[in-house]
PDB file of C-alpha atoms in Angstrom:
ATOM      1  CA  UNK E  26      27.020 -70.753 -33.208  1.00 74.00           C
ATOM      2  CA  UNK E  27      30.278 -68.486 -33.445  1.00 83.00           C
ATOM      3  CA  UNK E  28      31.226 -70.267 -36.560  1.00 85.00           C
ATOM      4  CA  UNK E  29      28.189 -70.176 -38.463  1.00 91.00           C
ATOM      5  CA  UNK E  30      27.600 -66.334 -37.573  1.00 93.00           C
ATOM      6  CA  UNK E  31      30.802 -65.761 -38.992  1.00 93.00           C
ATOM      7  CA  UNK E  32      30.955 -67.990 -41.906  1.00 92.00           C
ATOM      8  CA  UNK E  33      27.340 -67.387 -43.494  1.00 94.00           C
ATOM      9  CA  UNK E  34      27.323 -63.500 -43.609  1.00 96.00           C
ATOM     10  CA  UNK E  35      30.477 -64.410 -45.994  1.00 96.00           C
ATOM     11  CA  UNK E  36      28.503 -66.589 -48.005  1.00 96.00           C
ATOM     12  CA  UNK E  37      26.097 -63.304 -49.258  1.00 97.00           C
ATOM     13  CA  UNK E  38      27.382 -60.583 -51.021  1.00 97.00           C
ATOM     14  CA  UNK E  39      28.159 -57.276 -48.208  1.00 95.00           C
ATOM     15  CA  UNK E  40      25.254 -55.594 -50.310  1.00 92.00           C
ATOM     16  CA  UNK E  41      22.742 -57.677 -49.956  1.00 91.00           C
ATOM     17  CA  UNK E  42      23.353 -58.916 -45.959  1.00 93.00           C
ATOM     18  CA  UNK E  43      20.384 -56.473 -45.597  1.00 93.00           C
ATOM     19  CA  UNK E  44      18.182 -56.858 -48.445  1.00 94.00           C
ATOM     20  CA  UNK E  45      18.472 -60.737 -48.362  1.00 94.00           C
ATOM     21  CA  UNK E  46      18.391 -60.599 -44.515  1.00 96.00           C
ATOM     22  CA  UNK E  47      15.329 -63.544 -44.407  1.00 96.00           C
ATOM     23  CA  UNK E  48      17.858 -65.428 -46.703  1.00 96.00           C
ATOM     24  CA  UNK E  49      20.879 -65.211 -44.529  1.00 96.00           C
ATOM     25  CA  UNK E  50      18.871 -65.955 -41.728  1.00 96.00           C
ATOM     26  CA  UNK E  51      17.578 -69.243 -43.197  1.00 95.00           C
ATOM     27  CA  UNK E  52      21.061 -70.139 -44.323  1.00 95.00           C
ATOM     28  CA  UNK E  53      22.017 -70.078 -40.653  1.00 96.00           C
ATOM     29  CA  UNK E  54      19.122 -71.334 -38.946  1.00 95.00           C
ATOM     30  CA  UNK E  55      20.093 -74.762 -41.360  1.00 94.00           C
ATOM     31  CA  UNK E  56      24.061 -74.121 -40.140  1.00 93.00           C
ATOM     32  CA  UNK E  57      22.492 -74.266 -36.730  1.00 94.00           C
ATOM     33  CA  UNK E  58      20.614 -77.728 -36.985  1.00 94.00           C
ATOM     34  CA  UNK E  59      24.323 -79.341 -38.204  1.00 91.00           C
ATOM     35  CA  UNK E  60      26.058 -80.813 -35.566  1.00 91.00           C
ATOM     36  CA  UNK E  61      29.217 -80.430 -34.366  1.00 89.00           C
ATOM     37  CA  UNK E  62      30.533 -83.775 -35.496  1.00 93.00           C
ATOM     38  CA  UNK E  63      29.259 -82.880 -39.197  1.00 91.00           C
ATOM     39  CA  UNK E  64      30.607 -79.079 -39.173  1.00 87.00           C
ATOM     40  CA  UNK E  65      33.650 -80.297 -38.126  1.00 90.00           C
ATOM     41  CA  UNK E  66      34.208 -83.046 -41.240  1.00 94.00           C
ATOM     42  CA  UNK E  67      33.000 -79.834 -43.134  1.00 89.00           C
ATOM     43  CA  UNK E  68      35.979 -78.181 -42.496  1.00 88.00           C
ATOM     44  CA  UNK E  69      38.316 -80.915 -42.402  1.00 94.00           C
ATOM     45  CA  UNK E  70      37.031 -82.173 -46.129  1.00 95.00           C
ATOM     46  CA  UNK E  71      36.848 -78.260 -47.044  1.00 88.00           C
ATOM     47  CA  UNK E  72      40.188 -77.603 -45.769  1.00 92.00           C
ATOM     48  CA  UNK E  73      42.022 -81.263 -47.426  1.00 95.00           C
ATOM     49  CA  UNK E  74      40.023 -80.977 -50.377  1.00 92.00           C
ATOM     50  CA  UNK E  75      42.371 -81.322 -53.051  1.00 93.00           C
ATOM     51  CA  UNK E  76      42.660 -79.428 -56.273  1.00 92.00           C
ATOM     52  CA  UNK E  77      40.873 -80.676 -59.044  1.00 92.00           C
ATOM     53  CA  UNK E  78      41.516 -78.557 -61.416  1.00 95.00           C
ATOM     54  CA  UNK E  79      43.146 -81.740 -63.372  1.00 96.00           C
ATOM     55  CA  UNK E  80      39.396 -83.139 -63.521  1.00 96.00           C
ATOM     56  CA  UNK E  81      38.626 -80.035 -65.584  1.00 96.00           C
ATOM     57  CA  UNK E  82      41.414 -79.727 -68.067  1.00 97.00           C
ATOM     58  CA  UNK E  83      40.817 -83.883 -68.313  1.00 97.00           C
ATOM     59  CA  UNK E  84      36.943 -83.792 -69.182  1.00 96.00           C
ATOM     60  CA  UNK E  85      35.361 -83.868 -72.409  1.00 95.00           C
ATOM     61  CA  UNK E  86      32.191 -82.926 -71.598  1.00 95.00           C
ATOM     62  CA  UNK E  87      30.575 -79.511 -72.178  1.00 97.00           C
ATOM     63  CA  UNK E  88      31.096 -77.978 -68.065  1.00 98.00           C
ATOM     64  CA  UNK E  89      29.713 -74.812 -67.176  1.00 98.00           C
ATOM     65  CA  UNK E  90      31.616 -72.784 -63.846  1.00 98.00           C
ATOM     66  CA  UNK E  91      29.754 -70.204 -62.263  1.00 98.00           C
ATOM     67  CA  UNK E  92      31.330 -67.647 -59.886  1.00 98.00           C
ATOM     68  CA  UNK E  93      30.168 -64.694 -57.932  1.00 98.00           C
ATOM     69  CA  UNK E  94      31.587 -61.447 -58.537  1.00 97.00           C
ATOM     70  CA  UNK E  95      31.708 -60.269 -55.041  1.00 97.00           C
ATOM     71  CA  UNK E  96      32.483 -64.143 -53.699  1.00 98.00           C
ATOM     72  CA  UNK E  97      34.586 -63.860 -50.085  1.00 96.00           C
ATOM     73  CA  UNK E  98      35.308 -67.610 -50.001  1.00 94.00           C
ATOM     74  CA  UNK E  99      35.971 -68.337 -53.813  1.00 94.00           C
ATOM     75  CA  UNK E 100      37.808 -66.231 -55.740  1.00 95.00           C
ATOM     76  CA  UNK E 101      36.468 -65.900 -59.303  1.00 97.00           C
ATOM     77  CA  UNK E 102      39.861 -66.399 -60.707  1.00 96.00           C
ATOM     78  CA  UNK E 103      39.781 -69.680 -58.533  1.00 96.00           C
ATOM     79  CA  UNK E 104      36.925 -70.776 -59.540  1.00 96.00           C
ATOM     80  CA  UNK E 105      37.824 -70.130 -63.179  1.00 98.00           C
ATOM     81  CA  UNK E 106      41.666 -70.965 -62.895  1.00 96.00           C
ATOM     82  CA  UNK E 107      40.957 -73.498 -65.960  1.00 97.00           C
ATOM     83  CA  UNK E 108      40.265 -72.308 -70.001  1.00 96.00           C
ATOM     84  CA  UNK E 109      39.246 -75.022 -72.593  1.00 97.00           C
ATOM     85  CA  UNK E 110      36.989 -74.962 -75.552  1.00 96.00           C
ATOM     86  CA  UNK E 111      34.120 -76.806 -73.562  1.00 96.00           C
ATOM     87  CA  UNK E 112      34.230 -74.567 -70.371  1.00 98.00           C
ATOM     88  CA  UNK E 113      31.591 -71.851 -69.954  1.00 98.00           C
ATOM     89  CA  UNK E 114      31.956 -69.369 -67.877  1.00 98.00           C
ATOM     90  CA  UNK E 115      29.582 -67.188 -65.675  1.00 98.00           C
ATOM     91  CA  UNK E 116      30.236 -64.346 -63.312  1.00 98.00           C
ATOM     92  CA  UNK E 117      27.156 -63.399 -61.766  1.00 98.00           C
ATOM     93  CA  UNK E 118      27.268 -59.522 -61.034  1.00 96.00           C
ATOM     94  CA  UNK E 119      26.274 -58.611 -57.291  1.00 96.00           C
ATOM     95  CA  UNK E 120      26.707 -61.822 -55.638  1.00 97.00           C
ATOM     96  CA  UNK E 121      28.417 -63.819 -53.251  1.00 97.00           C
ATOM     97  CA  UNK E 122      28.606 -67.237 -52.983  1.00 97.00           C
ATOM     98  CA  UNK E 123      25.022 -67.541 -52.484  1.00 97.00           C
ATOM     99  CA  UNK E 124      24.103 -66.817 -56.433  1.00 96.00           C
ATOM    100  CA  UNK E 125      20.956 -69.171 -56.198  1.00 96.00           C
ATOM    101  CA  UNK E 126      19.267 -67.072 -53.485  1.00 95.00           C
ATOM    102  CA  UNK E 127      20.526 -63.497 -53.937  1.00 96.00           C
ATOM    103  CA  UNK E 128      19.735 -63.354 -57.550  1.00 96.00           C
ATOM    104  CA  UNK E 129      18.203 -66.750 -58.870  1.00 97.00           C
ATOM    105  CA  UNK E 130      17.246 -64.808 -62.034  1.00 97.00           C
ATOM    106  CA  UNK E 131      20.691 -64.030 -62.909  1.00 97.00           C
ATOM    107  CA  UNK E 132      21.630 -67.490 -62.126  1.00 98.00           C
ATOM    108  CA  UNK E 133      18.783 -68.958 -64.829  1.00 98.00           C
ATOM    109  CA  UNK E 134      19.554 -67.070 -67.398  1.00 98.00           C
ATOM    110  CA  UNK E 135      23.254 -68.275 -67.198  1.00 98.00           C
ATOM    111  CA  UNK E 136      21.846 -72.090 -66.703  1.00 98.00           C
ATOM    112  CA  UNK E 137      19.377 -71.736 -68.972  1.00 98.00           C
ATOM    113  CA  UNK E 138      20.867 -71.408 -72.129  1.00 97.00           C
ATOM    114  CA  UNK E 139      23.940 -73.753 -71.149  1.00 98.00           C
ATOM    115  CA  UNK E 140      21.372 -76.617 -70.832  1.00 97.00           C
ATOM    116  CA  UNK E 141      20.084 -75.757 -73.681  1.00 96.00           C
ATOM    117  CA  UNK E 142      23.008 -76.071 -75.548  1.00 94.00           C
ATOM    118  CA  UNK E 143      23.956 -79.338 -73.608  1.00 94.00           C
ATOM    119  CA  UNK E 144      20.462 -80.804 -74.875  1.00 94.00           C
ATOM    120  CA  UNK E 145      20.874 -79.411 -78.733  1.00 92.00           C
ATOM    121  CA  UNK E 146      24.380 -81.623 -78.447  1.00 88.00           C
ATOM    122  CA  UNK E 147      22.646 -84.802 -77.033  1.00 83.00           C
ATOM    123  CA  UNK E 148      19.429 -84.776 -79.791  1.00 78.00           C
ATOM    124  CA  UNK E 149      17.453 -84.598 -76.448  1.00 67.00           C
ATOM    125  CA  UNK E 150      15.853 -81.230 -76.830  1.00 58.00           C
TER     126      UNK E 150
END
């Protein structure tokens, strides 16, 4: 319980731990249902990931990165430590790391038009 009341109020933006209180809640009522076994290889394959950054500069296809501004765990400079032609970017303003449920509009309208373009490529729109 201590670390998932300390790790999902990161997750949210400091602005909107009140406003998207039912949200946070929900994020750690699912926290609370993982055991310890599974938090615990979690952390370990959080904490060994290694960096792919490589897989980014390597790929051809059209990738789109998507950062919030006010992120505690990842960095937008992190997350967007890679520039090539096919990389979009998005900061979403206002969020944390939680983009999809503090401001899912924001996070559409950056999708949106990405998959768009990804479709107009393919001849699948």
């Amino acid at each position: 319980a201590v670390l998932i009341d300390g790790l999902i109020p990161k997750l949210f933006s400091p602005e909107h731990l009140e406003d998207r209180k039912a949200d946070v809640e929900e994020a750690k009522r699912i926290g609370y249902q993982t055991s310890p076994e599974g938090a615990i290889a979690a952390l370990r394959a959080m904490k060994e990931r290694p960096d792919r950054n490589q897989v980014l500069e390597d790929a051809a296809l059209p990738i789109l990165l998507v950062a919030g501004e006010q992120d505690q765990l990842i960095p937008a400079d992190k997350t967007f430590s890679v520039t090539k032609e096919n990389i979009t970017r998005a900061l979403i303003k206002d969020v944390g790391h939680m983009s999809m449920m503090e401001s899912p509009d924001q996070l559409i309208a950056e999708l949106s038009p990405f998959l768009q373009r990804c479709a107009d490529r393919s001849g699948r729109a």
